[in-house]
PDB file of C-alpha atoms and ligand atoms in Angstrom:
ATOM      1  CA  MET A 230      -2.612   4.667  -0.087  1.00  0.00           C
ATOM      2  CA  ASP A 231      -1.700   3.936  -3.691  1.00  0.00           C
ATOM      3  CA  ALA A 232       1.310   6.242  -3.408  1.00  0.00           C
ATOM      4  CA  LEU A 233       2.423   4.598  -0.161  1.00  0.00           C
ATOM      5  CA  CYS A 234       2.093   1.136  -1.726  1.00  0.00           C
ATOM      6  CA  GLN A 235       3.992   2.234  -4.810  1.00  0.00           C
ATOM      7  CA  LEU A 236       6.788   3.671  -2.694  1.00  0.00           C
ATOM      8  CA  ILE A 237       7.052   0.534  -0.545  1.00  0.00           C
ATOM      9  CA  GLU A 238       6.930  -1.794  -3.542  1.00  0.00           C
ATOM     10  CA  SER A 239       9.509   0.263  -5.464  1.00  0.00           C
ATOM     11  CA  TYR A 240      11.863   0.073  -2.495  1.00  0.00           C
ATOM     12  CA  ILE A 241      11.355  -3.696  -2.089  1.00  0.00           C
ATOM     13  CA  SER A 242      11.539  -4.396  -5.828  1.00  0.00           C
ATOM     14  CA  THR A 243      14.478  -6.384  -7.171  1.00  0.00           C
ATOM     15  CA  GLY A 244      14.759  -3.585  -9.757  1.00  0.00           C
ATOM     16  CA  ALA A 245      15.448  -0.936  -7.118  1.00  0.00           C
ATOM     17  CA  ASN A 246      18.608   1.141  -7.364  1.00  0.00           C
ATOM     18  CA  PRO A 247      20.183   3.813  -5.119  1.00  0.00           C
ATOM     19  CA  LEU A 248      18.262   6.617  -6.835  1.00  0.00           C
ATOM     20  CA  THR A 249      14.852   4.942  -6.525  1.00  0.00           C
ATOM     21  CA  ASP A 250      15.730   3.925  -2.947  1.00  0.00           C
ATOM     22  CA  ASP A 251      16.210   7.559  -1.948  1.00  0.00           C
ATOM     23  CA  LEU A 252      13.055   8.652  -3.759  1.00  0.00           C
ATOM     24  CA  ALA A 253      10.993   5.860  -2.192  1.00  0.00           C
ATOM     25  CA  LEU A 254      12.189   6.391   1.376  1.00  0.00           C
ATOM     26  CA  HIS A 255      11.774  10.146   1.046  1.00  0.00           C
ATOM     27  CA  GLY A 256       8.252   9.695  -0.285  1.00  0.00           C
ATOM     28  CA  ILE A 257       7.375   7.383   2.605  1.00  0.00           C
ATOM     29  CA  GLN A 258       8.796   9.934   5.035  1.00  0.00           C
ATOM     30  CA  GLU A 259       6.572  12.585   3.434  1.00  0.00           C
ATOM     31  CA  CYS A 260       3.265  10.733   3.342  1.00  0.00           C
ATOM     32  CA  ALA A 261       3.263   8.299   6.283  1.00  0.00           C
ATOM     33  CA  PRO A 262       2.945  10.916   9.055  1.00  0.00           C
ATOM     34  CA  VAL A 263       0.063  12.811   7.412  1.00  0.00           C
ATOM     35  CA  LEU A 264      -2.068  10.121   5.749  1.00  0.00           C
ATOM     36  CA  VAL A 265      -4.562   9.724   8.576  1.00  0.00           C
ATOM     37  CA  ALA A 266      -4.746  13.451   9.369  1.00  0.00           C
ATOM     38  CA  ALA A 267      -5.360  14.302   5.701  1.00  0.00           C
ATOM     39  CA  TYR A 268      -8.193  11.762   5.629  1.00  0.00           C
ATOM     40  CA  GLU A 269      -9.770  12.929   8.879  1.00  0.00           C
ATOM     41  CA  LYS A 270      -9.424  16.636   8.091  1.00  0.00           C
ATOM     42  CA  PRO A 271     -10.173  17.000   4.378  1.00  0.00           C
ATOM     43  CA  GLY A 272     -10.432  20.779   4.741  1.00  0.00           C
ATOM     44  CA  ARG A 273      -6.767  21.092   5.687  1.00  0.00           C
ATOM     45  CA  VAL A 274      -5.377  21.400   2.181  1.00  0.00           C
ATOM     46  CA  GLU A 275      -1.802  21.808   3.442  1.00  0.00           C
ATOM     47  CA  LEU A 276      -1.845  18.154   4.546  1.00  0.00           C
ATOM     48  CA  ARG A 277      -2.330  17.097   0.928  1.00  0.00           C
ATOM     49  CA  GLU A 278       0.884  18.722  -0.244  1.00  0.00           C
ATOM     50  CA  PRO A 279       3.171  16.015   1.192  1.00  0.00           C
ATOM     51  CA  LEU A 280       0.778  13.379  -0.192  1.00  0.00           C
ATOM     52  CA  ALA A 281       0.928  14.902  -3.665  1.00  0.00           C
ATOM     53  CA  PHE A 282       4.724  15.091  -3.478  1.00  0.00           C
ATOM     54  CA  ALA A 283       4.882  11.460  -2.290  1.00  0.00           C
ATOM     55  CA  ALA A 284       2.628  10.449  -5.199  1.00  0.00           C
ATOM     56  CA  LEU A 285       4.993  12.188  -7.631  1.00  0.00           C
ATOM     57  CA  LEU A 286       8.016  10.436  -6.095  1.00  0.00           C
ATOM     58  CA  SER A 287       6.190   7.100  -6.201  1.00  0.00           C
ATOM     59  CA  GLY A 288       5.578   7.499  -9.926  1.00  0.00           C
ATOM     60  CA  ILE A 289       9.248   8.193 -10.638  1.00  0.00           C
ATOM     61  CA  ALA A 290      10.366   5.357  -8.355  1.00  0.00           C
ATOM     62  CA  LEU A 291       8.014   2.729  -9.789  1.00  0.00           C
ATOM     63  CA  THR A 292       8.821   3.657 -13.378  1.00  0.00           C
ATOM     64  CA  ASN A 293      12.487   2.949 -12.719  1.00  0.00           C
ATOM     65  CA  ALA A 294      12.310   0.157 -10.117  1.00  0.00           C
ATOM     66  CA  GLY A 295       9.088  -1.707 -10.835  1.00  0.00           C
ATOM     67  CA  LEU A 296       6.476  -2.888  -8.365  1.00  0.00           C
ATOM     68  CA  GLY A 297       5.532  -6.044  -6.463  1.00  0.00           C
ATOM     69  CA  ALA A 298       2.765  -8.506  -5.652  1.00  0.00           C
ATOM     70  CA  VAL A 299       0.291  -5.863  -4.442  1.00  0.00           C
ATOM     71  CA  HIS A 300       0.204  -4.271  -7.870  1.00  0.00           C
ATOM     72  CA  GLY A 301       0.433  -7.681  -9.545  1.00  0.00           C
ATOM     73  CA  PHE A 302      -2.932  -8.534  -7.991  1.00  0.00           C
ATOM     74  CA  ALA A 303      -4.348  -4.996  -8.151  1.00  0.00           C
ATOM     75  CA  ALA A 304      -4.409  -4.847 -11.957  1.00  0.00           C
ATOM     76  CA  PRO A 305      -6.641  -7.894 -12.599  1.00  0.00           C
ATOM     77  CA  LEU A 306      -8.803  -7.195  -9.527  1.00  0.00           C
ATOM     78  CA  GLY A 307      -9.379  -3.638 -10.718  1.00  0.00           C
ATOM     79  CA  ALA A 308     -10.269  -4.929 -14.170  1.00  0.00           C
ATOM     80  CA  HIS A 309     -12.868  -7.395 -12.887  1.00  0.00           C
ATOM     81  CA  PHE A 310     -14.371  -5.591  -9.894  1.00  0.00           C
ATOM     82  CA  PRO A 311     -15.481  -1.971  -9.403  1.00  0.00           C
ATOM     83  CA  ILE A 312     -13.068  -1.334  -6.544  1.00  0.00           C
ATOM     84  CA  PRO A 313     -10.850   1.775  -6.509  1.00  0.00           C
ATOM     85  CA  HIS A 314      -7.178   1.003  -7.173  1.00  0.00           C
ATOM     86  CA  GLY A 315      -6.042   2.589  -3.900  1.00  0.00           C
ATOM     87  CA  VAL A 316      -8.503   0.495  -1.891  1.00  0.00           C
ATOM     88  CA  ILE A 317      -7.239  -2.721  -3.472  1.00  0.00           C
ATOM     89  CA  CYS A 318      -3.612  -1.754  -2.839  1.00  0.00           C
ATOM     90  CA  ALA A 319      -4.312  -0.760   0.770  1.00  0.00           C
ATOM     91  CA  ALA A 320      -6.164  -4.002   1.481  1.00  0.00           C
ATOM     92  CA  LEU A 321      -3.464  -6.185  -0.069  1.00  0.00           C
ATOM     93  CA  LEU A 322      -0.457  -4.435   1.440  1.00  0.00           C
ATOM     94  CA  PRO A 323      -0.481  -5.981   4.964  1.00  0.00           C
ATOM     95  CA  PRO A 324      -0.962  -9.606   3.779  1.00  0.00           C
ATOM     96  CA  VAL A 325       1.644  -9.157   1.030  1.00  0.00           C
ATOM     97  CA  ILE A 326       4.141  -7.792   3.544  1.00  0.00           C
ATOM     98  CA  SER A 327       3.439 -10.766   5.868  1.00  0.00           C
ATOM     99  CA  THR A 328       3.766 -13.273   3.038  1.00  0.00           C
ATOM    100  CA  ASN A 329       6.967 -11.742   1.680  1.00  0.00           C
ATOM    101  CA  PHE A 330       8.399 -11.527   5.186  1.00  0.00           C
ATOM    102  CA  ALA A 331       7.720 -15.227   5.813  1.00  0.00           C
ATOM    103  CA  ALA A 332       9.114 -16.245   2.415  1.00  0.00           C
ATOM    104  CA  LEU A 333      12.285 -14.176   2.801  1.00  0.00           C
ATOM    105  CA  ARG A 334      12.843 -15.412   6.326  1.00  0.00           C
ATOM    106  CA  ALA A 335      12.385 -19.028   5.204  1.00  0.00           C
ATOM    107  CA  GLN A 336      15.114 -18.485   2.616  1.00  0.00           C
ATOM    108  CA  GLN A 337      17.586 -16.762   4.911  1.00  0.00           C
ATOM    109  CA  VAL A 338      17.072 -15.359   8.417  1.00  0.00           C
ATOM    110  CA  ASP A 339      19.036 -12.223   7.551  1.00  0.00           C
ATOM    111  CA  HIS A 340      17.850 -11.951   3.942  1.00  0.00           C
ATOM    112  CA  PRO A 341      18.677  -8.527   2.451  1.00  0.00           C
ATOM    113  CA  GLY A 342      14.994  -8.107   1.579  1.00  0.00           C
ATOM    114  CA  LEU A 343      14.129  -8.246   5.274  1.00  0.00           C
ATOM    115  CA  LEU A 344      16.557  -5.414   5.927  1.00  0.00           C
ATOM    116  CA  ARG A 345      14.837  -3.384   3.230  1.00  0.00           C
ATOM    117  CA  TYR A 346      11.461  -3.903   4.903  1.00  0.00           C
ATOM    118  CA  ALA A 347      13.118  -2.953   8.186  1.00  0.00           C
ATOM    119  CA  ALA A 348      14.467   0.269   6.640  1.00  0.00           C
ATOM    120  CA  ILE A 349      10.907   1.245   5.703  1.00  0.00           C
ATOM    121  CA  GLY A 350       9.696   0.420   9.208  1.00  0.00           C
ATOM    122  CA  LYS A 351      12.373   2.677  10.697  1.00  0.00           C
ATOM    123  CA  VAL A 352      11.307   5.566   8.454  1.00  0.00           C
ATOM    124  CA  ILE A 353       7.649   5.074   9.350  1.00  0.00           C
ATOM    125  CA  ALA A 354       8.422   4.823  13.063  1.00  0.00           C
ATOM    126  CA  ASP A 355      10.931   7.689  12.762  1.00  0.00           C
ATOM    127  CA  ASP A 356      13.258   5.589  14.894  1.00  0.00           C
ATOM    128  CA  ALA A 357      16.589   4.469  13.437  1.00  0.00           C
ATOM    129  CA  ASN A 358      17.392   2.463  16.583  1.00  0.00           C
ATOM    130  CA  LEU A 359      14.720  -0.190  16.084  1.00  0.00           C
ATOM    131  CA  THR A 360      15.953  -3.724  15.508  1.00  0.00           C
ATOM    132  CA  PRO A 361      15.005  -5.221  12.128  1.00  0.00           C
ATOM    133  CA  THR A 362      12.326  -7.357  13.793  1.00  0.00           C
ATOM    134  CA  GLN A 363      10.860  -4.363  15.627  1.00  0.00           C
ATOM    135  CA  ALA A 364      10.971  -2.213  12.491  1.00  0.00           C
ATOM    136  CA  ILE A 365       9.198  -4.816  10.357  1.00  0.00           C
ATOM    137  CA  ALA A 366       6.559  -5.233  13.062  1.00  0.00           C
ATOM    138  CA  ARG A 367       6.019  -1.451  13.049  1.00  0.00           C
ATOM    139  CA  LEU A 368       5.660  -1.448   9.269  1.00  0.00           C
ATOM    140  CA  HIS A 369       3.112  -4.248   9.388  1.00  0.00           C
ATOM    141  CA  SER A 370       1.069  -2.731  12.214  1.00  0.00           C
ATOM    142  CA  PHE A 371       1.175   0.696  10.545  1.00  0.00           C
ATOM    143  CA  THR A 372      -0.232  -0.628   7.261  1.00  0.00           C
ATOM    144  CA  ALA A 373      -2.831  -2.802   9.033  1.00  0.00           C
ATOM    145  CA  ASP A 374      -3.930   0.100  11.283  1.00  0.00           C
ATOM    146  CA  LEU A 375      -4.353   2.329   8.221  1.00  0.00           C
ATOM    147  CA  LEU A 376      -7.138   0.069   6.956  1.00  0.00           C
ATOM    148  CA  ARG A 377      -9.122   0.698  10.122  1.00  0.00           C
ATOM    149  CA  GLN A 378      -8.206   4.389  10.395  1.00  0.00           C
ATOM    150  CA  LEU A 379      -9.102   5.121   6.764  1.00  0.00           C
ATOM    151  CA  HIS A 380     -12.188   2.862   6.895  1.00  0.00           C
ATOM    152  CA  ILE A 381     -10.920   0.719   4.040  1.00  0.00           C
ATOM    153  CA  GLY A 382     -12.672  -2.607   3.598  1.00  0.00           C
ATOM    154  CA  GLN A 383     -15.294  -1.730   6.185  1.00  0.00           C
ATOM    155  CA  ASP A 384     -17.947  -0.479   3.798  1.00  0.00           C
ATOM    156  CA  ALA A 385     -19.136  -3.852   2.537  1.00  0.00           C
ATOM    157  CA  ASN A 386     -22.725  -2.863   3.211  1.00  0.00           C
ATOM    158  CA  ALA A 387     -25.768  -4.055   1.306  1.00  0.00           C
ATOM    159  CA  ASN A 388     -25.538  -1.252  -1.282  1.00  0.00           C
ATOM    160  CA  ASN A 389     -21.951  -2.081  -2.166  1.00  0.00           C
ATOM    161  CA  ARG A 390     -22.635  -5.800  -2.321  1.00  0.00           C
ATOM    162  CA  ARG A 391     -25.585  -5.136  -4.657  1.00  0.00           C
ATOM    163  CA  ARG A 392     -23.455  -2.803  -6.795  1.00  0.00           C
ATOM    164  CA  HIS A 393     -20.711  -5.458  -7.072  1.00  0.00           C
ATOM    165  CA  ARG A 394     -23.271  -8.146  -8.000  1.00  0.00           C
ATOM    166  CA  GLN A 395     -24.761  -5.893 -10.709  1.00  0.00           C
ATOM    167  CA  PHE A 396     -21.284  -5.152 -12.064  1.00  0.00           C
ATOM    168  CA  LEU A 397     -20.383  -8.850 -12.215  1.00  0.00           C
ATOM    169  CA  HIS A 398     -23.741  -9.692 -13.766  1.00  0.00           C
ATOM    170  CA  ARG A 399     -23.174  -7.109 -16.527  1.00  0.00           C
ATOM    171  CA  ARG A 400     -19.703  -8.467 -17.177  1.00  0.00           C
ATOM    172  CA  LEU A 401     -20.978 -12.030 -17.428  1.00  0.00           C
ATOM    173  CA  GLU A 402     -23.726 -10.919 -19.825  1.00  0.00           C
ATOM    174  CA  LEU A 403     -21.178  -9.180 -22.023  1.00  0.00           C
ATOM    175  CA  ARG A 404     -19.237 -12.416 -22.357  1.00  0.00           C
ATOM    176  CA  ARG A 405     -22.206 -14.406 -23.665  1.00  0.00           C
TER     177      ARG A 405
HETATM  178 ZN1   ZN B 716      -0.797   1.836  -7.914  1.00  0.00          ZN
END
């Protein structure tokens, strides 16, 4: 999920360029179709190869293009709470996409940023004929569905809540 977020944010970044665009879209094309299968079938090592390649591409893309609001929030959240980086990124991705979409649309109904989100949606849907609105909707539903399919954010059971409280308590004690 971290790789997917990094690819999407690199492509949406104002620092993107034609090289990082190609790397990001190719990485998304590699990882999006196999993410759920790789999670559900951990024994199928061959499904991890496209994920590893996508992770490599995401690293090159983000180094040259930068990232966005998901990673802007992920750094401080990861520093203050014992939540894996990929979980934070996955959980923030759908609301950040919605917020960016609304902000871009408020600025200009055919804002170039919207077309970039749409390009990602077309890659994920593997359908170049989608309208921008359809493609963005596919991108949003894909990222939101991943949370449920990968069981992200659904493990807030008593043990985790206790672990988070203990972590925060230790941090607060360290500050005294
Ligand atoms: Zn990351």
